[in-house]
């Protein structure tokens, strides 16, 4: 069950990161426009 929980958490974090990158126009952790 812990593995399943960790997997779901990783999946959600990846989805949120992709969502942020999509909205901001650049990937998370990348240098954004000044």
GROMACS .gro file of N, CA and C in nm:
model
  102
    1UNK      N    1   0.083  -0.121   0.000
    1UNK     CA    2   0.000   0.000   0.000
    1UNK      C    3   0.087   0.126   0.000
    2UNK      N    4   0.198   0.124   0.070
    2UNK     CA    5   0.288   0.240   0.071
    2UNK      C    6   0.341   0.269  -0.069
    3UNK      N    7   0.372   0.163  -0.143
    3UNK     CA    8   0.422   0.180  -0.280
    3UNK      C    9   0.316   0.245  -0.367
    4UNK      N   10   0.193   0.201  -0.350
    4UNK     CA   11   0.081   0.257  -0.426
    4UNK      C   12   0.063   0.405  -0.392
    5UNK      N   13   0.077   0.437  -0.265
    5UNK     CA   14   0.062   0.575  -0.219
    5UNK      C   15   0.173   0.662  -0.279
    6UNK      N   16   0.296   0.613  -0.274
    6UNK     CA   17   0.410   0.687  -0.329
    6UNK      C   18   0.394   0.706  -0.479
    7UNK      N   19   0.343   0.603  -0.547
    7UNK     CA   20   0.322   0.610  -0.691
    7UNK      C   21   0.219   0.718  -0.725
    8UNK      N   22   0.109   0.719  -0.651
    8UNK     CA   23   0.004   0.819  -0.674
    8UNK      C   24   0.058   0.959  -0.649
    9UNK      N   25   0.136   0.975  -0.543
    9UNK     CA   26   0.193   1.105  -0.509
    9UNK      C   27   0.285   1.154  -0.622
   10UNK      N   28   0.371   1.064  -0.671
   10UNK     CA   29   0.462   1.100  -0.780
   10UNK      C   30   0.384   1.137  -0.905
   11UNK      N   31   0.277   1.064  -0.932
   11UNK     CA   32   0.194   1.090  -1.049
   11UNK      C   33   0.130   1.227  -1.040
   12UNK      N   34   0.075   1.258  -0.923
   12UNK     CA   35   0.008   1.387  -0.901
   12UNK      C   36   0.109   1.500  -0.913
   13UNK      N   37   0.228   1.483  -0.854
   13UNK     CA   38   0.330   1.587  -0.862
   13UNK      C   39   0.374   1.611  -1.005
   14UNK      N   40   0.387   1.503  -1.084
   14UNK     CA   41   0.425   1.517  -1.225
   14UNK      C   42   0.316   1.590  -1.301
   15UNK      N   43   0.191   1.555  -1.272
   15UNK     CA   44   0.078   1.619  -1.339
   15UNK      C   45   0.073   1.768  -1.305
   16UNK      N   46   0.094   1.801  -1.179
   16UNK     CA   47   0.092   1.941  -1.137
   16UNK      C   48   0.208   2.018  -1.200
   17UNK      N   49   0.324   1.955  -1.207
   17UNK     CA   50   0.440   2.019  -1.268
   17UNK      C   51   0.415   2.047  -1.415
   18UNK      N   52   0.354   1.952  -1.485
   18UNK     CA   53   0.323   1.971  -1.626
   18UNK      C   54   0.220   2.082  -1.643
   19UNK      N   55   0.124   2.084  -1.552
   19UNK     CA   56   0.019   2.186  -1.556
   19UNK      C   57   0.080   2.325  -1.537
   20UNK      N   58   0.170   2.337  -1.440
   20UNK     CA   59   0.238   2.465  -1.414
   20UNK      C   60   0.318   2.508  -1.535
   21UNK      N   61   0.394   2.415  -1.592
   21UNK     CA   62   0.474   2.446  -1.709
   21UNK      C   63   0.388   2.493  -1.824
   22UNK      N   64   0.272   2.431  -1.838
   22UNK     CA   65   0.181   2.467  -1.946
   22UNK      C   66   0.128   2.609  -1.927
   23UNK      N   67   0.091   2.641  -1.804
   23UNK     CA   68   0.035   2.774  -1.776
   23UNK      C   69   0.140   2.884  -1.786
   24UNK      N   70   0.261   2.853  -1.737
   24UNK     CA   71   0.365   2.955  -1.733
   24UNK      C   72   0.437   2.969  -1.867
   25UNK      N   73   0.431   2.864  -1.948
   25UNK     CA   74   0.497   2.868  -2.077
   25UNK      C   75   0.641   2.820  -2.073
   26UNK      N   76   0.686   2.773  -1.957
   26UNK     CA   77   0.820   2.715  -1.946
   26UNK      C   78   0.818   2.612  -1.834
   27UNK      N   79   0.903   2.510  -1.844
   27UNK     CA   80   0.902   2.402  -1.745
   27UNK      C   81   0.943   2.450  -1.606
   28UNK      N   82   0.894   2.380  -1.506
   28UNK     CA   83   0.929   2.410  -1.368
   28UNK      C   84   1.080   2.395  -1.350
   29UNK      N   85   1.143   2.491  -1.285
   29UNK     CA   86   1.287   2.484  -1.262
   29UNK      C   87   1.366   2.553  -1.371
   30UNK      N   88   1.302   2.585  -1.483
   30UNK     CA   89   1.371   2.655  -1.591
   30UNK      C   90   1.367   2.805  -1.563
   31UNK      N   91   1.458   2.876  -1.625
   31UNK     CA   92   1.459   3.022  -1.610
   31UNK      C   93   1.339   3.078  -1.684
   32UNK      N   94   1.259   3.154  -1.614
   32UNK     CA   95   1.142   3.214  -1.677
   32UNK      C   96   1.178   3.345  -1.745
   33UNK      N   97   1.086   3.398  -1.820
   33UNK     CA   98   1.111   3.529  -1.881
   33UNK      C   99   1.128   3.635  -1.774
   34UNK      N  100   1.216   3.728  -1.795
   34UNK     CA  101   1.241   3.833  -1.696
   34UNK      C  102   1.124   3.929  -1.688
   0.00000   0.00000   0.00000
